[in-house]
Coordinates of C-alpha atoms in Angstrom, one line a residue:
Chain F
X1 CA -1.4 -8.2 -17.9
X2 CA 2.3 -9.1 -17.9
X3 CA 5.0 -7.8 -15.5
X4 CA 8.7 -8.3 -16.4
X5 CA 12.0 -6.8 -15.3
X6 CA 14.2 -5.1 -17.9
X7 CA 17.4 -7.1 -17.8
X8 CA 21.0 -5.9 -18.3
X9 CA 20.9 -2.3 -17.1
X10 CA 24.5 -1.3 -16.1
X11 CA 25.2 0.6 -13.0
X12 CA 23.7 4.1 -13.5
X13 CA 25.9 7.1 -13.0
X14 CA 25.3 10.9 -12.8
X15 CA 24.4 12.3 -16.2
X16 CA 23.4 9.0 -17.7
X17 CA 20.6 9.0 -20.2
X18 CA 18.3 6.6 -18.4
X19 CA 15.6 6.7 -21.0
X20 CA 18.1 5.7 -23.7
X21 CA 19.4 2.9 -21.5
X22 CA 15.9 1.5 -21.1
X23 CA 14.9 2.1 -24.7
X24 CA 17.7 0.1 -26.2
X25 CA 16.8 -2.9 -24.0
X26 CA 13.0 -3.3 -24.5
X27 CA 10.5 -2.6 -27.3
X28 CA 7.9 -0.5 -25.6
X29 CA 4.3 0.0 -26.6
X30 CA 1.4 2.3 -25.7
X31 CA -0.2 -0.2 -23.3
X32 CA 3.1 -0.5 -21.3
X33 CA 3.8 1.2 -18.0
X34 CA 7.5 1.5 -17.3
X35 CA 8.2 1.5 -13.6
X36 CA 11.6 2.9 -12.8
X37 CA 13.0 2.7 -9.3
X38 CA 13.8 6.1 -7.8
X39 CA 17.3 4.9 -6.9
X40 CA 18.4 4.9 -10.6
X41 CA 16.5 8.1 -11.4
X42 CA 18.3 9.8 -8.5
X43 CA 21.6 8.4 -9.6
X44 CA 21.2 9.6 -13.2
X45 CA 20.1 13.0 -11.8
X46 CA 23.1 13.4 -9.6
X47 CA 21.3 13.2 -6.3
X48 CA 24.2 11.5 -4.6
X49 CA 25.3 13.5 -1.5
X50 CA 27.8 13.3 1.3
X51 CA 27.3 14.0 5.0
X52 CA 29.6 17.0 4.6
X53 CA 27.0 18.6 2.3
X54 CA 24.7 19.0 5.3
X55 CA 26.4 20.9 8.1
X56 CA 24.0 20.2 11.1
X57 CA 22.1 23.1 12.6
X58 CA 20.8 23.2 16.1
X59 CA 17.5 21.4 15.3
X60 CA 19.3 18.6 13.5
X61 CA 21.8 18.2 16.4
X62 CA 18.9 18.0 18.9
X63 CA 17.0 15.4 16.9
X64 CA 20.1 13.2 16.4
X65 CA 20.8 13.4 20.1
X66 CA 17.3 12.3 21.0
X67 CA 17.3 9.5 18.4
X68 CA 20.7 8.4 19.5
X69 CA 19.8 8.4 23.2
X70 CA 16.8 6.1 22.4
X71 CA 18.8 3.8 20.2
X72 CA 21.8 3.7 22.5
X73 CA 24.3 4.7 19.8
X74 CA 25.5 7.9 18.4
X75 CA 23.7 9.3 15.4
X76 CA 25.2 11.6 12.8
X77 CA 23.4 15.0 13.1
X78 CA 24.3 15.7 9.4
X79 CA 21.9 12.9 8.4
X80 CA 19.1 14.6 10.4
X81 CA 20.0 17.8 8.6
X82 CA 19.7 16.1 5.2
X83 CA 16.2 14.9 6.1
X84 CA 15.2 18.3 7.3
X85 CA 16.5 19.9 4.1
X86 CA 14.5 17.4 2.0
X87 CA 11.3 17.8 3.9
X88 CA 8.4 20.1 4.0
X89 CA 7.3 18.8 7.4
X90 CA 8.5 16.3 10.0
X91 CA 5.7 14.0 11.3
X92 CA 7.9 12.3 13.8
X93 CA 11.3 13.2 15.2
X94 CA 11.7 10.2 17.5
X95 CA 12.2 7.3 17.7
X96 CA 12.9 7.8 14.0
X97 CA 12.4 10.6 11.5
X98 CA 9.1 10.4 9.5
X99 CA 8.9 13.2 7.0
X100 CA 6.8 14.6 4.2
X101 CA 9.1 15.4 1.3
X102 CA 8.7 18.7 -0.6
X103 CA 6.8 16.8 -3.4
X104 CA 4.3 15.3 -0.8
X105 CA 5.5 11.7 -0.1
X106 CA 5.5 10.8 3.7
X107 CA 8.1 8.3 4.5
X108 CA 10.9 7.4 7.0
X109 CA 14.0 9.6 6.6
X110 CA 12.4 11.5 3.7
X111 CA 13.4 8.5 1.6
X112 CA 17.1 9.1 1.8
X113 CA 18.9 5.9 1.0
X114 CA 22.2 4.9 2.7
X115 CA 22.6 1.6 0.8
X116 CA 23.2 1.1 -2.9
X117 CA 25.2 4.4 -3.2
X118 CA 28.7 3.9 -4.7
X119 CA 31.2 6.7 -4.0
X120 CA 28.8 8.7 -1.9
X121 CA 27.2 8.6 1.6
X122 CA 23.6 9.2 0.6
X123 CA 21.2 9.1 -2.2
X124 CA 18.4 11.6 -2.1
X125 CA 15.0 11.0 -3.7
X126 CA 14.5 12.8 -7.1
X127 CA 13.6 16.4 -6.5
X128 CA 10.4 16.3 -8.5
X129 CA 9.6 12.7 -9.5
X130 CA 6.7 13.6 -11.8
X131 CA 9.1 15.9 -13.7
X132 CA 11.5 12.9 -13.8
X133 CA 8.8 10.6 -15.2
X134 CA 8.0 13.2 -17.9
X135 CA 11.6 13.5 -18.9
X136 CA 12.1 9.8 -19.0
X137 CA 8.9 9.3 -21.0
X138 CA 9.9 11.9 -23.5
X139 CA 13.0 9.9 -24.2
X140 CA 11.3 6.5 -24.7
X141 CA 9.9 5.2 -28.0
X142 CA 6.5 3.4 -28.2
X143 CA 4.6 5.9 -26.1
X144 CA 4.4 4.0 -22.8
X145 CA 3.4 5.5 -19.4
X146 CA 6.2 6.0 -16.8
X147 CA 6.1 5.7 -13.0
X148 CA 9.0 6.6 -10.7
X149 CA 8.7 4.2 -7.8
X150 CA 10.0 3.7 -4.3
X151 CA 9.6 1.1 -1.6
X152 CA 8.2 2.5 1.6
X153 CA 6.8 1.3 4.9
X154 CA 3.3 2.2 6.2
X155 CA 1.2 2.4 9.3
X156 CA -0.9 -0.5 10.4
X157 CA 1.0 -3.1 8.4
X158 CA 4.6 -4.4 8.6
X159 CA 6.9 -4.4 5.7
X160 CA 7.5 -2.2 2.8
X161 CA 5.8 -2.2 -0.6
X162 CA 6.2 -0.5 -3.9
X163 CA 4.6 2.9 -4.2
X164 CA 4.6 5.6 -6.9
X165 CA 6.4 8.9 -6.4
X166 CA 5.8 10.4 -9.8
X167 CA 4.0 9.4 -13.0
X168 CA 3.3 10.5 -16.6
X169 CA 1.1 9.1 -19.2
X170 CA -1.4 7.4 -16.8
X171 CA -3.6 9.1 -14.2
X172 CA -2.7 8.3 -10.6
X173 CA -6.1 6.8 -9.8
X174 CA -9.3 5.5 -11.3
X175 CA -12.2 7.5 -10.0
X176 CA -15.2 5.2 -9.5
X177 CA -17.3 7.8 -7.8
X178 CA -20.8 7.8 -9.2
X179 CA -20.5 4.3 -10.7
X180 CA -22.8 1.6 -9.5
X181 CA -22.4 -2.0 -8.3
X182 CA -24.2 -5.0 -9.7
X183 CA -27.3 -4.2 -7.7
X184 CA -27.4 -0.6 -8.7
X185 CA -26.1 0.8 -5.4
X186 CA -23.5 3.5 -5.1
X187 CA -20.1 2.0 -4.5
X188 CA -18.2 2.1 -1.2
X189 CA -14.9 2.0 -3.1
X190 CA -14.3 5.4 -4.7
X191 CA -10.8 6.0 -5.9
X192 CA -8.3 3.3 -6.8
X193 CA -4.7 4.4 -6.7
X194 CA -3.6 2.4 -9.7
X195 CA -0.1 4.0 -9.9
X196 CA 0.7 2.6 -6.4
X197 CA -0.7 -0.8 -7.5
X198 CA 1.4 -0.8 -10.6
X199 CA 4.5 0.1 -8.5
X200 CA 3.7 -2.7 -6.2
X201 CA 3.4 -5.2 -9.1
X202 CA 6.7 -4.0 -10.5
X203 CA 8.4 -4.4 -7.1
X204 CA 7.5 -8.1 -7.2
X205 CA 9.8 -8.7 -10.1
X206 CA 12.6 -6.2 -9.6
X207 CA 14.0 -7.0 -6.1
X208 CA 16.5 -5.1 -4.1
X209 CA 20.2 -5.3 -3.5
X210 CA 22.8 -7.4 -5.2
X211 CA 20.5 -9.0 -7.8
X212 CA 18.3 -6.0 -8.2
X213 CA 16.9 -4.9 -11.5
X214 CA 15.6 -1.4 -11.1
X215 CA 13.3 -1.2 -14.1
X216 CA 10.1 -3.3 -14.8
X217 CA 7.4 -3.1 -17.4
X218 CA 3.7 -3.7 -16.8
X219 CA 2.3 -4.7 -20.2
X220 CA -1.3 -4.7 -21.3
X221 CA -2.5 -2.6 -18.4
X222 CA -5.9 -1.2 -19.2
X223 CA -6.9 1.9 -17.3
X224 CA -10.4 1.4 -18.6
X225 CA -13.3 3.8 -19.1
X226 CA -13.2 5.7 -15.8
X227 CA -12.5 9.2 -14.7
X228 CA -8.9 9.8 -13.8
X229 CA -7.4 11.7 -10.8
X230 CA -3.9 12.9 -10.1
X231 CA -4.3 13.6 -6.5
X232 CA -2.1 11.0 -4.7
X233 CA -0.5 12.6 -1.8
X234 CA -2.8 13.7 1.1
X235 CA -2.1 17.2 2.4
X236 CA -2.3 17.8 6.1
X237 CA -6.0 19.0 6.1
X238 CA -7.0 15.8 4.3
X239 CA -5.1 13.4 6.6
X240 CA -6.2 12.8 10.1
X241 CA -3.1 10.7 10.8
X242 CA -0.9 13.6 9.9
X243 CA -2.9 15.8 12.2
X244 CA -2.8 13.3 15.0
X245 CA 1.0 12.9 14.7
X246 CA 1.5 16.6 14.7
X247 CA -0.1 16.9 18.1
X248 CA 1.5 13.8 19.6
X249 CA 4.6 13.4 21.7
X250 CA 6.4 10.1 21.6
X251 CA 7.3 8.7 25.0
X252 CA 9.8 6.0 25.6
Chain W
X1 CA 4.9 -12.7 -14.3
X2 CA 1.4 -12.7 -15.6
X3 CA -1.8 -11.4 -13.9
X4 CA -5.2 -12.3 -15.3
X5 CA -8.8 -12.3 -14.1
X6 CA -10.7 -15.6 -13.8
X7 CA -13.7 -15.0 -16.1
X8 CA -17.2 -16.3 -15.8
X9 CA -17.7 -16.7 -12.0
X10 CA -21.4 -16.5 -11.3
X11 CA -22.8 -14.5 -8.3
X12 CA -21.6 -16.3 -5.2
X13 CA -24.2 -17.3 -2.6
X14 CA -24.0 -18.6 1.0
X15 CA -22.7 -22.2 1.1
X16 CA -21.2 -22.1 -2.4
X17 CA -18.0 -24.1 -2.9
X18 CA -15.8 -21.2 -4.0
X19 CA -12.8 -23.4 -4.5
X20 CA -14.7 -25.7 -6.9
X21 CA -16.1 -22.7 -8.8
X22 CA -12.5 -21.4 -9.3
X23 CA -11.0 -24.8 -10.0
X24 CA -13.3 -25.5 -12.9
X25 CA -12.5 -22.2 -14.6
X26 CA -8.7 -22.2 -14.5
X27 CA -5.9 -24.8 -14.6
X28 CA -3.8 -23.9 -11.7
X29 CA -0.1 -24.5 -11.1
X30 CA 2.3 -24.4 -8.2
X31 CA 3.7 -21.0 -9.2
X32 CA 0.3 -19.4 -9.2
X33 CA -1.1 -17.2 -6.6
X34 CA -4.9 -17.1 -6.6
X35 CA -6.1 -13.8 -5.3
X36 CA -9.8 -13.9 -4.1
X37 CA -11.7 -10.8 -3.2
X38 CA -13.0 -11.0 0.4
X39 CA -16.4 -10.0 -0.9
X40 CA -17.0 -13.4 -2.5
X41 CA -15.3 -15.2 0.3
X42 CA -17.7 -13.5 2.7
X43 CA -20.7 -14.3 0.5
X44 CA -19.7 -18.0 0.3
X45 CA -19.2 -18.1 4.1
X46 CA -22.6 -16.5 4.8
X47 CA -21.2 -13.2 6.2
X48 CA -24.2 -11.3 4.9
X49 CA -26.0 -9.4 7.7
X50 CA -28.9 -7.1 8.3
X51 CA -29.0 -3.9 10.4
X52 CA -31.5 -5.7 12.7
X53 CA -28.8 -8.2 13.6
X54 CA -27.0 -5.4 15.5
X55 CA -29.3 -3.8 18.1
X56 CA -27.4 -0.6 19.0
X57 CA -26.0 -0.2 22.5
X58 CA -25.2 3.0 24.2
X59 CA -21.7 3.4 22.8
X60 CA -22.9 2.8 19.2
X61 CA -25.7 5.3 19.6
X62 CA -23.3 7.9 20.9
X63 CA -20.9 7.3 18.0
X64 CA -23.7 7.4 15.3
X65 CA -24.9 10.7 16.8
X66 CA -21.4 12.3 16.8
X67 CA -20.8 11.2 13.2
X68 CA -24.3 12.2 12.1
X69 CA -23.9 15.7 13.6
X70 CA -20.6 16.2 11.7
X71 CA -22.0 14.9 8.5
X72 CA -25.3 16.8 8.8
X73 CA -27.4 13.7 8.3
X74 CA -28.7 10.9 10.5
X75 CA -26.6 7.8 10.8
X76 CA -28.0 4.3 11.7
X77 CA -26.5 3.4 15.1
X78 CA -26.9 -0.3 14.2
X79 CA -24.1 0.2 11.7
X80 CA -21.8 1.6 14.4
X81 CA -22.8 -1.4 16.5
X82 CA -21.8 -3.8 13.6
X83 CA -18.4 -2.1 13.4
X84 CA -17.9 -2.4 17.2
X85 CA -18.8 -6.1 17.1
X86 CA -16.3 -6.8 14.3
X87 CA -13.5 -4.8 15.9
X88 CA -10.8 -5.4 18.5
X89 CA -10.2 -1.6 18.8
X90 CA -11.5 1.6 17.4
X91 CA -8.7 3.9 16.2
X92 CA -11.1 6.8 15.4
X93 CA -14.8 7.3 16.2
X94 CA -15.3 10.6 14.3
X95 CA -15.4 11.9 11.7
X96 CA -15.6 8.2 10.6
X97 CA -15.0 4.9 12.2
X98 CA -11.5 3.5 11.8
X99 CA -11.2 0.1 13.4
X100 CA -8.8 -2.8 13.8
X101 CA -10.6 -6.0 13.1
X102 CA -10.3 -9.1 15.3
X103 CA -7.8 -10.6 12.9
X104 CA -5.7 -7.4 12.9
X105 CA -6.6 -5.4 9.8
X106 CA -7.0 -1.6 10.4
X107 CA -9.5 -0.1 8.0
X108 CA -12.5 2.2 7.8
X109 CA -15.8 0.7 9.2
X110 CA -13.9 -2.6 10.0
X111 CA -14.2 -3.3 6.3
X112 CA -18.0 -3.8 6.4
X113 CA -19.4 -3.4 2.9
X114 CA -22.7 -1.7 2.1
X115 CA -22.5 -2.2 -1.7
X116 CA -22.5 -5.5 -3.7
X117 CA -24.8 -7.3 -1.2
X118 CA -27.9 -8.7 -2.7
X119 CA -30.7 -9.5 -0.3
X120 CA -28.9 -8.1 2.8
X121 CA -27.9 -4.7 4.2
X122 CA -24.3 -5.5 5.0
X123 CA -21.4 -7.8 4.1
X124 CA -18.9 -8.4 7.0
X125 CA -15.3 -9.4 6.3
X126 CA -14.4 -13.1 6.6
X127 CA -14.0 -13.9 10.3
X128 CA -10.5 -15.4 9.9
X129 CA -9.2 -14.7 6.3
X130 CA -6.2 -16.9 6.7
X131 CA -8.4 -19.8 7.6
X132 CA -10.5 -19.0 4.6
X133 CA -7.4 -19.0 2.4
X134 CA -6.4 -22.4 3.8
X135 CA -9.9 -23.8 3.1
X136 CA -10.0 -22.5 -0.4
X137 CA -6.4 -23.7 -1.1
X138 CA -7.2 -27.2 0.1
X139 CA -10.1 -27.3 -2.5
X140 CA -7.9 -26.2 -5.5
X141 CA -5.9 -28.5 -7.7
X142 CA -2.4 -27.6 -8.9
X143 CA -1.0 -26.5 -5.5
X144 CA -1.2 -22.8 -5.9
X145 CA -0.9 -20.2 -3.1
X146 CA -4.1 -18.3 -2.1
X147 CA -4.6 -14.8 -0.9
X148 CA -7.9 -13.3 0.4
X149 CA -7.8 -9.7 -0.6
X150 CA -9.5 -6.4 0.2
X151 CA -9.3 -2.9 -1.1
X152 CA -8.5 -0.4 1.6
X153 CA -7.6 3.3 2.1
X154 CA -4.5 4.4 3.9
X155 CA -2.9 7.4 5.7
X156 CA -0.6 9.8 3.7
X157 CA -2.0 8.8 0.3
X158 CA -5.4 9.2 -1.3
X159 CA -7.2 6.3 -2.8
X160 CA -7.6 2.6 -2.1
X161 CA -5.3 -0.2 -3.2
X162 CA -5.5 -4.0 -2.9
X163 CA -4.2 -5.5 0.3
X164 CA -4.0 -9.0 1.7
X165 CA -6.2 -10.1 4.6
X166 CA -5.2 -13.7 4.8
X167 CA -2.9 -16.0 2.9
X168 CA -1.8 -19.6 2.6
X169 CA 1.0 -21.3 0.5
X170 CA 3.2 -18.1 0.4
X171 CA 4.8 -16.2 3.3
X172 CA 3.4 -12.7 3.8
X173 CA 6.8 -11.1 3.3
X174 CA 10.3 -11.5 2.0
X175 CA 12.8 -10.9 4.7
X176 CA 15.9 -9.2 3.3
X177 CA 17.5 -8.5 6.7
X178 CA 21.1 -9.4 6.7
X179 CA 21.3 -9.4 2.9
X180 CA 23.7 -7.0 1.2
X181 CA 23.5 -4.5 -1.6
X182 CA 25.8 -4.4 -4.6
X183 CA 28.4 -2.6 -2.6
X184 CA 28.3 -4.9 0.3
X185 CA 26.4 -2.6 2.6
X186 CA 23.5 -3.8 4.8
X187 CA 20.3 -2.9 3.1
X188 CA 17.9 -0.2 4.3
X189 CA 14.9 -2.2 2.9
X190 CA 14.3 -5.0 5.3
X191 CA 10.9 -6.7 4.9
X192 CA 8.9 -6.7 1.6
X193 CA 5.2 -7.4 2.1
X194 CA 4.8 -9.5 -1.0
X195 CA 1.2 -10.6 -0.3
X196 CA 0.1 -6.9 -0.3
X197 CA 1.9 -6.4 -3.6
X198 CA 0.3 -9.5 -5.1
X199 CA -3.1 -8.3 -3.9
X200 CA -2.4 -4.9 -5.5
X201 CA -1.4 -6.5 -8.8
X202 CA -4.5 -8.6 -8.8
X203 CA -6.7 -5.5 -8.1
X204 CA -5.5 -3.9 -11.3
X205 CA -7.2 -6.6 -13.4
X206 CA -10.3 -7.4 -11.3
X207 CA -12.1 -4.1 -10.9
X208 CA -15.1 -3.3 -8.8
X209 CA -18.8 -3.0 -9.3
X210 CA -20.8 -4.0 -12.3
X211 CA -18.0 -5.5 -14.4
X212 CA -16.1 -6.8 -11.4
X213 CA -14.3 -10.2 -11.6
X214 CA -13.5 -11.1 -8.0
X215 CA -10.7 -13.7 -8.6
X216 CA -7.4 -13.1 -10.3
X217 CA -4.3 -15.3 -10.7
X218 CA -0.7 -14.1 -10.5
X219 CA 1.3 -16.7 -12.5
X220 CA 5.1 -17.3 -12.4
X221 CA 5.5 -15.4 -9.2
X222 CA 8.9 -16.3 -7.7
X223 CA 9.3 -15.8 -3.9
X224 CA 13.0 -16.4 -4.4
X225 CA 15.7 -17.5 -2.0
X226 CA 14.8 -15.3 1.0
X227 CA 13.6 -15.9 4.5
X228 CA 9.9 -15.6 4.9
X229 CA 7.8 -13.8 7.5
X230 CA 4.1 -14.1 8.3
X231 CA 3.8 -11.0 10.5
X232 CA 1.7 -8.6 8.4
X233 CA -0.5 -6.7 10.9
X234 CA 1.2 -4.4 13.3
X235 CA 0.0 -4.6 16.9
X236 CA -0.4 -1.4 18.9
X237 CA 3.0 -1.7 20.5
X238 CA 4.6 -1.8 17.1
X239 CA 2.6 1.0 15.5
X240 CA 3.3 4.6 16.5
X241 CA 0.3 5.7 14.4
X242 CA -2.1 3.5 16.4
X243 CA -0.6 4.9 19.6
X244 CA -0.9 8.5 18.4
X245 CA -4.5 8.0 17.2
X246 CA -5.4 6.4 20.6
X247 CA -4.4 9.6 22.4
X248 CA -5.8 12.0 19.9
X249 CA -9.2 13.8 19.9
X250 CA -10.7 14.9 16.6
X251 CA -11.9 18.5 16.6
X252 CA -14.1 19.8 13.9

C-alpha cells in the first residue's frame, strides 16, 4: 500500500470544481482511495462564514459567558451560536463545547475551524460529507474511492488524528463478525473502521498549516473478502460515553 | 510513504526472539517504522495466562454477576479478576468492563484477548509496551522506529482501529503549537498523534485472524521539522470523559 500527497493544489475558493482540480494532478485507479481534507471541501462548497451570520441567542450567550469565566477571557457568543446551529446535540458546554454535528460526528466546536480561512472568520464542516464524497467521486476518472477527512481529538488519548467524515466507493468498516482466528475461535475484534484508518494514514503525509497539502491518495488498498458496514457514527443509545456526558455536570 | 506487511512470520511462542524473527525477513532502514501487533509481543513475552491464574475475589465475583445478569448468561468471575489485576482503574463495570491499564491505555477488558491464544485461555497485553518497543528496536538492524500496536474501540464511533501502546525511535506526536497557518493565524490543530496514525495505517495491511500478519512496516515516514511529544495517554485530570464515567452509574 502506498500513501502520497497530491502536490500543487492551489488555494481552493467557493465554487471551485475540486474533483477537476484533483483529477488533473493525479492519474487515479480503482484501487485508490482519495482522502480529501474537509477544509478544502468546505471551501469549495462555500462553507465560509462570519461571526455576524450567527446573532447569539440566549443559550449561546450563557455558554460563552460560562466558558469565558473559566478561561479568564471574553468569548464571542456568536461562535457558540455557530456551534449550536451546526449541532444536533451538545455533549459538553464547559469548559469547551463538545458537539455532535447534524451528520453524526462528535467533536470539539462541531469542527468549526478558525484557522486556514482567508477572507472569513469561520469555516464550517461540509453539511453532508458523504454527499460531498459522492459528488467528488463522480467527477474523478479512474473509479477510486473517496473519503472526506477531518482531524479530531478523542477521549482517553492526547492529540488529534485523521478521521473520516464521509465516504463513497468503500464501506466504512470491515465486518469480521463470524470469522475465526487461527485456532478456530470466534474473534474478539469484530468491526474494523477502515475509513478512519485510511484517513489517519493520509493525515501522516498531508500535514497542516503553511505547508499543508489537503489531498492524499492511498494506493493499492485492498478491502478484502469481508462483509462491509457503513455505520460509523454511534448514536446516543449505542454510546455509553454520550449517555454519561449527558448526565454529567462539569465542576471547576 | 509505503505500508507493507512482513510475510512469513511463524506462530510466536514464549521466549521467541521476535526482533530476530522480523530482522531476518525484512531489510530495515532508518526511515522505517516497524509496527508490531501486541498479540505477538505478548506471546513472545510469555503473557499467556489461564483462568486458574486469577482466583476471583469478592469484587470480581460481584462484577461478573452484574454483567452476567445483564447479558443473560453466566460470566466467569476469574476473567473479571484478570481485568482488575491488569488495571489501574475501572471506568465502567457494566454492561462491560472498560479499564485503564497500568501503562495508561483505556480499553475494553484491559485489552485481554480471548482469541488467538493457543494452549492458554487468555493473552494479557504486554506489561510495559514502550519497554517492549525498546527491546525489539535494540534487536533490529537498520535503525528503524518501533511501535507496539493494538486494535481498540472508542467512544463516538463504531468499530475498532489500530492504536499505539508503546513506541521507541519516534515521538508519539507532532507538536504544532505555535506554528502558523497559510494566513499567519495560530493553528487550531495542536498535537498530532502520529504513532496512532502509523498504527492505524499498519492495521490496514495486517488484518486479524486466520490470515493475519502481525508485523507491518511503514517506510519513508517523515516526522518533519516539528517539536515532539511523548504524552499519549490522558490521565484522569486531563480527561473529562474519564471524570464523567467515574461519576456515572449505568442503568439498564
